[in-house]
Coordinates of C-alpha atoms and ligand atoms in Angstrom, one line a residue:
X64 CA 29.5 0.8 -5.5
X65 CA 27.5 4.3 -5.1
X66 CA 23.9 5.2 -6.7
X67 CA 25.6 6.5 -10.0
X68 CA 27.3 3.0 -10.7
X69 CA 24.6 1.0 -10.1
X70 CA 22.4 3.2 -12.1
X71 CA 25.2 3.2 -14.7
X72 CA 25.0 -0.4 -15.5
X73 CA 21.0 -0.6 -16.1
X74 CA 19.8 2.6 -17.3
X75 CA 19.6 1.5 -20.5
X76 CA 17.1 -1.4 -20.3
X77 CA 15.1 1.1 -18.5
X78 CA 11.8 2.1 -20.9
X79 CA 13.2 -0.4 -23.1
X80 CA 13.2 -4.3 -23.0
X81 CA 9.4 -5.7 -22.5
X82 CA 8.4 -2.2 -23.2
X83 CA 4.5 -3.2 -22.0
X84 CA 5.4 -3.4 -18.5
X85 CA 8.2 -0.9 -17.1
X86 CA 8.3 0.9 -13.8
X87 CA 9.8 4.2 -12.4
X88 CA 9.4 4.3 -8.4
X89 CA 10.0 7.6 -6.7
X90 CA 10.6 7.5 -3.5
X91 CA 11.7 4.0 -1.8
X92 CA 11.0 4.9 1.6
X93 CA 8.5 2.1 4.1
X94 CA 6.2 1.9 1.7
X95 CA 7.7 2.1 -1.5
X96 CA 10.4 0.4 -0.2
X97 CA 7.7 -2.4 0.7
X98 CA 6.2 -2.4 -3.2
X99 CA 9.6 -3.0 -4.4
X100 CA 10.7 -6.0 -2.2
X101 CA 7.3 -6.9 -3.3
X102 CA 8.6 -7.1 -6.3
X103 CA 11.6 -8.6 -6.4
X104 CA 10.5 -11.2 -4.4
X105 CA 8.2 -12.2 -7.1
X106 CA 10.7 -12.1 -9.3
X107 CA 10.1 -8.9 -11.4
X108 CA 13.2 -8.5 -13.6
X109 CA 15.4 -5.6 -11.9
X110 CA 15.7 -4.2 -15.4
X111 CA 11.6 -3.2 -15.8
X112 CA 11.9 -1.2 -12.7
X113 CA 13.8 2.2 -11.9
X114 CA 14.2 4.3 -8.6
X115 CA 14.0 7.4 -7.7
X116 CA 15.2 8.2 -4.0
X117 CA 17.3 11.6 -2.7
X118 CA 19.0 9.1 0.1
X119 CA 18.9 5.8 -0.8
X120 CA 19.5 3.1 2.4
X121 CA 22.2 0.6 1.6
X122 CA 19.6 -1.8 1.7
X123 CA 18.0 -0.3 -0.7
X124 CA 21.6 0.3 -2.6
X125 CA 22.1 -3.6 -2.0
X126 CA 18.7 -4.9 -3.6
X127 CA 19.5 -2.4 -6.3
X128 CA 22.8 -3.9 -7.0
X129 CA 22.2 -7.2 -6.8
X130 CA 18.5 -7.4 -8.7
X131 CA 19.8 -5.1 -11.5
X132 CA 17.4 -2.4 -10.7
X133 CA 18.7 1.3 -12.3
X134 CA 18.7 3.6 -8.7
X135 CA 18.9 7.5 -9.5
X136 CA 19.5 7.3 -13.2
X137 CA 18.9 9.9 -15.6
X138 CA 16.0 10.0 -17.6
X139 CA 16.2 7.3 -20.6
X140 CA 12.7 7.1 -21.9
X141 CA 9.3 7.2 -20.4
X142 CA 7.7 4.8 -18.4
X143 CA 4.5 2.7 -18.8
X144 CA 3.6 3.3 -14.6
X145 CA 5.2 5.9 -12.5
X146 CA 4.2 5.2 -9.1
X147 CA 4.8 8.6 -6.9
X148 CA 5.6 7.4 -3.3
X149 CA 7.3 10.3 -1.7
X150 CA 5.4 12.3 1.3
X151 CA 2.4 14.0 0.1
X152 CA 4.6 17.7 1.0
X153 CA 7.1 16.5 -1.6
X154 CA 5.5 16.2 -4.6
X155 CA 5.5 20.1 -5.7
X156 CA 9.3 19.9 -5.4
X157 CA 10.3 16.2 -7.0
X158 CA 7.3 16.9 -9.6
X159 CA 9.3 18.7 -12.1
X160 CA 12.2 16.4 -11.9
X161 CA 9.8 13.1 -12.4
X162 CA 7.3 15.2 -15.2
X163 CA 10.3 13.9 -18.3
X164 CA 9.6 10.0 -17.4
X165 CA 5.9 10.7 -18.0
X166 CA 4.6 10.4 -21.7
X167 CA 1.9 10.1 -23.2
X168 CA 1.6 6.3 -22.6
X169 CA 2.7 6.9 -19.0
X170 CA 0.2 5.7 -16.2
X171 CA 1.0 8.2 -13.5
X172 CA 0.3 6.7 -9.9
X173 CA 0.3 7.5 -7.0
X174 CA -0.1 6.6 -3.2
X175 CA 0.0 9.8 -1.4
X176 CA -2.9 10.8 1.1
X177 CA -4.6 13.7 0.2
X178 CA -3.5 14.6 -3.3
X179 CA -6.1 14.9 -5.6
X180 CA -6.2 13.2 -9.4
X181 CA -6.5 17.0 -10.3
X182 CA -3.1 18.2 -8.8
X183 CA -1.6 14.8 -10.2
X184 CA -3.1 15.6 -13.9
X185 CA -1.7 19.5 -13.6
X186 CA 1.6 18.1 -12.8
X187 CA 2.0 15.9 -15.3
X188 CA 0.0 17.3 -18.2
X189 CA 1.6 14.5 -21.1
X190 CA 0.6 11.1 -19.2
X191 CA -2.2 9.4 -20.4
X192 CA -4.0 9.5 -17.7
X193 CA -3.6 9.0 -13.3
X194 CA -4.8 6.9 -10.4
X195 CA -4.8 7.4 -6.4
X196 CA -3.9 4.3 -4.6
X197 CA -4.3 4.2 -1.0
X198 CA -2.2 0.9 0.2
X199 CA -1.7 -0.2 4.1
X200 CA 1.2 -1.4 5.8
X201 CA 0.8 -5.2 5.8
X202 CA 2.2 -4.6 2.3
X203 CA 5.5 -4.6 3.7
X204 CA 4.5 -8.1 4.5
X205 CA 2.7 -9.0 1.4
X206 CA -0.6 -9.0 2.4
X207 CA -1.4 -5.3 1.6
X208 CA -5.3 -3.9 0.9
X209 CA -5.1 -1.1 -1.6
X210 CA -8.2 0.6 -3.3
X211 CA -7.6 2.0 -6.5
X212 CA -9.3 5.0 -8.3
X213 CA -8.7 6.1 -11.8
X214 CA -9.4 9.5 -13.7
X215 CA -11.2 7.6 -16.6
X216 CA -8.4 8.3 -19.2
X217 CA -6.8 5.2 -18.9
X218 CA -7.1 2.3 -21.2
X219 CA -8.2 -1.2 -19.6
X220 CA -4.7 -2.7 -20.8
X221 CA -2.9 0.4 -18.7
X222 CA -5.0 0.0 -15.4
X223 CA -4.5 -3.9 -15.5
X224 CA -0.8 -3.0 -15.7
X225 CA -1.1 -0.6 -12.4
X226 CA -3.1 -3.5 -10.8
X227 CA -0.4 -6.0 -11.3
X228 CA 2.4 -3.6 -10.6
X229 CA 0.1 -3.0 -6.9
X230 CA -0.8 -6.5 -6.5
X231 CA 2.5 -7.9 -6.2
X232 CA 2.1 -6.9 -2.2
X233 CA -1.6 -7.8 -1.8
X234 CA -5.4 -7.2 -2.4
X235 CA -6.2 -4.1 -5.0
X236 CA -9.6 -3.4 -5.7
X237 CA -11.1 -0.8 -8.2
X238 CA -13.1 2.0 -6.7
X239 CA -15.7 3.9 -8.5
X240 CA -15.1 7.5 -6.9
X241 CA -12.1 9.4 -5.9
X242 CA -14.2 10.1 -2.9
X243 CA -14.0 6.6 -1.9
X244 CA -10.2 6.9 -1.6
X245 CA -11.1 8.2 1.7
X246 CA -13.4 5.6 2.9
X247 CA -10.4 3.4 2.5
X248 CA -8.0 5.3 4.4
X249 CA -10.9 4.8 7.1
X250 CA -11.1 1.3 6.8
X251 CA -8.0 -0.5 5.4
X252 CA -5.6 2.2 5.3
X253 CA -6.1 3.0 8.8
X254 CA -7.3 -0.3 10.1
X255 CA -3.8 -2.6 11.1
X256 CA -3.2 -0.2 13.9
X257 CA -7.1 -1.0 15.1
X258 CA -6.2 -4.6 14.8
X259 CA -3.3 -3.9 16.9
X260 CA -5.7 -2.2 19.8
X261 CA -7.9 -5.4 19.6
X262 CA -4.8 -7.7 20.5
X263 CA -4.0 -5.3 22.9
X264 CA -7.3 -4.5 24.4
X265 CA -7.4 -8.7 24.7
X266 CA -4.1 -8.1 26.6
X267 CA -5.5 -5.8 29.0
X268 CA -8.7 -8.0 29.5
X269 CA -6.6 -11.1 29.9
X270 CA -4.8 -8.9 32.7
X271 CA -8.2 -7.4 34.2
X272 CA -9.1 -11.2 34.9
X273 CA -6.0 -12.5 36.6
X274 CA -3.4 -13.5 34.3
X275 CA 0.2 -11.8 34.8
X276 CA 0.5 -9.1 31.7
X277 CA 3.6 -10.9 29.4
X278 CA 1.5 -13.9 29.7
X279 CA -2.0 -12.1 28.6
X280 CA 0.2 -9.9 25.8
X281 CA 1.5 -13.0 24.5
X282 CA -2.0 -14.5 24.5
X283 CA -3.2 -11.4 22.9
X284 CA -0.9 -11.3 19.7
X285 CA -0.5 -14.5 19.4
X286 CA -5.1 -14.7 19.1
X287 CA -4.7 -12.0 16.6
X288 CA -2.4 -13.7 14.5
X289 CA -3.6 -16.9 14.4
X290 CA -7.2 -15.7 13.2
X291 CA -6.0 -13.5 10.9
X292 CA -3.6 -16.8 9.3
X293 CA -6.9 -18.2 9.3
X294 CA -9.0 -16.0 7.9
X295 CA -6.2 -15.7 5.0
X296 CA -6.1 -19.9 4.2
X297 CA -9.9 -19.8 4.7
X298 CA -10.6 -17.2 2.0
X299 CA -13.7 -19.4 1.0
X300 CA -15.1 -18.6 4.3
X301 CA -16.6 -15.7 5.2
X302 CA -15.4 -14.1 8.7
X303 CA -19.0 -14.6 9.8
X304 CA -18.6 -18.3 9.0
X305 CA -15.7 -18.5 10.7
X306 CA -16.5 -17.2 13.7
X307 CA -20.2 -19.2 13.7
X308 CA -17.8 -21.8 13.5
X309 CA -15.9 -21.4 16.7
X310 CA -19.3 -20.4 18.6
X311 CA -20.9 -23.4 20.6
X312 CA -24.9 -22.6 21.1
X313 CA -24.4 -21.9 25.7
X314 CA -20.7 -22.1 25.2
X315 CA -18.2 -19.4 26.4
X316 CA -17.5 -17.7 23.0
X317 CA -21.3 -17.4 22.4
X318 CA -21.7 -15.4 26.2
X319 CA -18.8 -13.6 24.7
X320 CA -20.2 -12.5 21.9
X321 CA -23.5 -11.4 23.3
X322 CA -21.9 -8.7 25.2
X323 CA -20.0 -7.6 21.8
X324 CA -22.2 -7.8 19.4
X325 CA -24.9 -6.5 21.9
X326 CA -27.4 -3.4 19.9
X327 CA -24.4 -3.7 17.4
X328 CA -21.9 -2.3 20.4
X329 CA -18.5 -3.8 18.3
X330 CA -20.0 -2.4 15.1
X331 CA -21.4 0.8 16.0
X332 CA -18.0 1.7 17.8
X333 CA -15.5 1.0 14.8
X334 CA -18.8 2.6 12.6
X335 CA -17.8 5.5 15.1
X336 CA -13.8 5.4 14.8
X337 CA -13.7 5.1 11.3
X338 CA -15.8 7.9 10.9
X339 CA -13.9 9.9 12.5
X340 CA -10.6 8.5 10.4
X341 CA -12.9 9.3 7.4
X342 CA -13.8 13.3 8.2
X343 CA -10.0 13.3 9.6
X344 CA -8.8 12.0 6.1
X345 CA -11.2 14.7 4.9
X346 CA -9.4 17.5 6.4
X347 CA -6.4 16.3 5.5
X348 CA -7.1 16.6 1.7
X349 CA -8.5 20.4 2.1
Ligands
NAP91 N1 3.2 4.3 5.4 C1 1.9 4.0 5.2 O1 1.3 3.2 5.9 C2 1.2 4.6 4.0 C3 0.0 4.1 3.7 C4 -0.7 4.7 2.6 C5 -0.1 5.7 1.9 N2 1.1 6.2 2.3 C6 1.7 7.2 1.5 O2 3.0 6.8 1.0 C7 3.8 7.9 0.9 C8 5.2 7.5 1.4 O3 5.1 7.2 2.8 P1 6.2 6.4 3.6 O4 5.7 6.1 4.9 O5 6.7 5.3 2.7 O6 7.3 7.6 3.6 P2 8.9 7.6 3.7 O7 9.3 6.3 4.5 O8 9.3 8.9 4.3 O9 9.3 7.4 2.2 C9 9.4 8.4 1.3 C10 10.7 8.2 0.5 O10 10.8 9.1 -0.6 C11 12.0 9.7 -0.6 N3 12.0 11.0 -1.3 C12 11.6 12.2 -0.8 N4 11.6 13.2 -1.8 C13 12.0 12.5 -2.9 C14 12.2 13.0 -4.3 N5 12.1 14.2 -4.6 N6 12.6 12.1 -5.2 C15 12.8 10.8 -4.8 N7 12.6 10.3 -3.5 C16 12.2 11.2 -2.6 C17 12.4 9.9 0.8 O11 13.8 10.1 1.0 P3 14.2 11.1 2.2 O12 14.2 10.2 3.4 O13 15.6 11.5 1.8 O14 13.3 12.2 2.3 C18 12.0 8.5 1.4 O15 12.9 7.5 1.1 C19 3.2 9.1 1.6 O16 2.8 10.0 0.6 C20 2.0 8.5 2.3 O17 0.9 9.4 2.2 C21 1.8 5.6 3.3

């Protein structure tokens, strides 16, 4: 079955159905691809959600097929959230495609870096209002961080809606500012791959002191994991209170820890890296 015939048999619950809470994705790529799995596997009926994708995978064709979500239809009616999740150099082009799902009850979102609630207002001049997302890649696994920022037009009921839609793969919290989008790109949006360095730098450490590398790699990951499992059952705890937890007064983790958290030495370097993420993220948005 191609694109057309799976978009045949569901375009018409499409804007239509439970007409509060309906869903246009463009672009189904790694992350939106992630968002969508996300919500599926939360059991989203396939018939509140349409995509929008110029080569769909057949795994994406597959899910389509067998959740009942409409892939490449044409327009039916519009949406209540259109979540943009092509590459930021797309959008001038798919814009005027994507403008017709967008009326005036239409929550227009969108995750790419660097383009402003301005440019997404001038492109779709009928939706009743927009909101940048900035989501990371542990989405794909469900355990996303996304910060949120509106342009102010939205109604509470709308935003909620956009929060739900986001939350199905993770954390979403509200900023105040547009600026702050780019404080999360620093931090969350960014930060996996600095959590990757740390099991790796552990790797290298483990190696530096004698142990073969596969061993110390396998050590490394495996440390990483398990705290961050931890940190996720123990989300009463505070990562401060965890790691008091596992610190003996004298003992090895507390000798350790002096050398990291030293005149702030941890602290003031990731201070310095995701500053630098921050300026870079900047630049990136002109
Ligand atoms: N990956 C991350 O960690 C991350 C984190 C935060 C934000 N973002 C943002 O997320 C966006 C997507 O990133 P990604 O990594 O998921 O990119 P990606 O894997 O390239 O996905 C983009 C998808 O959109 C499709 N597409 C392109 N133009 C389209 C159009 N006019 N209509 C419908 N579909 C279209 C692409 O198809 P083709 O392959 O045919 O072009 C592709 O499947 C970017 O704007 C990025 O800034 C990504």
């Amino acid at each position: 079955m191609d694109s057309a015939d799976v978009a045949g048999a569901n375009v018409a619950h499409v804007g239509t159905g439970d007409a509060d809470d309906t869903i246009l994705l463009v672009g189904a790529g790694r992350m939106g691809g992630a968002m969508l799995d996300g919500w599926l596997a939360r059991g989203v009926a396939g018939s509140r959600i349409a995509v929008l994708d110029t080569q769909p995978s057949d795994a994406l064709l597959r899910s389509c097929r067998q959740h009942g979500v409409a892939l490449n239809p044409p327009v039916a009616h519009p949406v209540n959230t259109l979540l943009l999740a092509v590459k930021p150099q797309g959008l001038d082009a798919a814009a005027p495609g994507i403008e017709p799902w967008a009326g005036p009850n239409t929550a227009v979102v969108s995750i790419l870096a660097g383009r402003t609630l301005a440019d997404l207002a001038a492109k779709f001049p009928r939706a009743a209002g927009c909101v940048r997302a900035m989501p990371n890649l542990p989405a794909s696994v469900g355990r996303g961080a996304t910060g949120i920022a509106g342009d102010g037009r939205l109604p509470e009921p709308a935003l909620t809606r956009v929060e739900r839609w986001l939350g199905a793969v993770g954390l979403v919290e509200r900023l105040d500012h547009e600026d702050q989008i780019d404080v999360v790109t620093a931090i969350s949006g960014s930060g996996p791959a600095y959590v990757f360095l740390l099991a790796e730098a552990l790797a290298e450490a483990g190696v530096r002191l004698g142990l073969p590398p596969d061993l110390a790699a396998r050590l490394g990951r495996a440390t990483v994991e398990g705290a961050g499992e931890m940190m996720h059952r123990h989300a009463d705890l505070a990562p401060a209170a965890l790691r008091q937890n596992v610190t003996s007064p004298g003992g090895t983790t507390a000798a350790a820890l002096a050398v990291l958290m030293a005149d702030g030495a941890l602290a003031d370097l990731l201070a310095a890296a995701a500053g630098a993420a921050h300026r870079r993220a900047r630049e990136l948005a002109g």
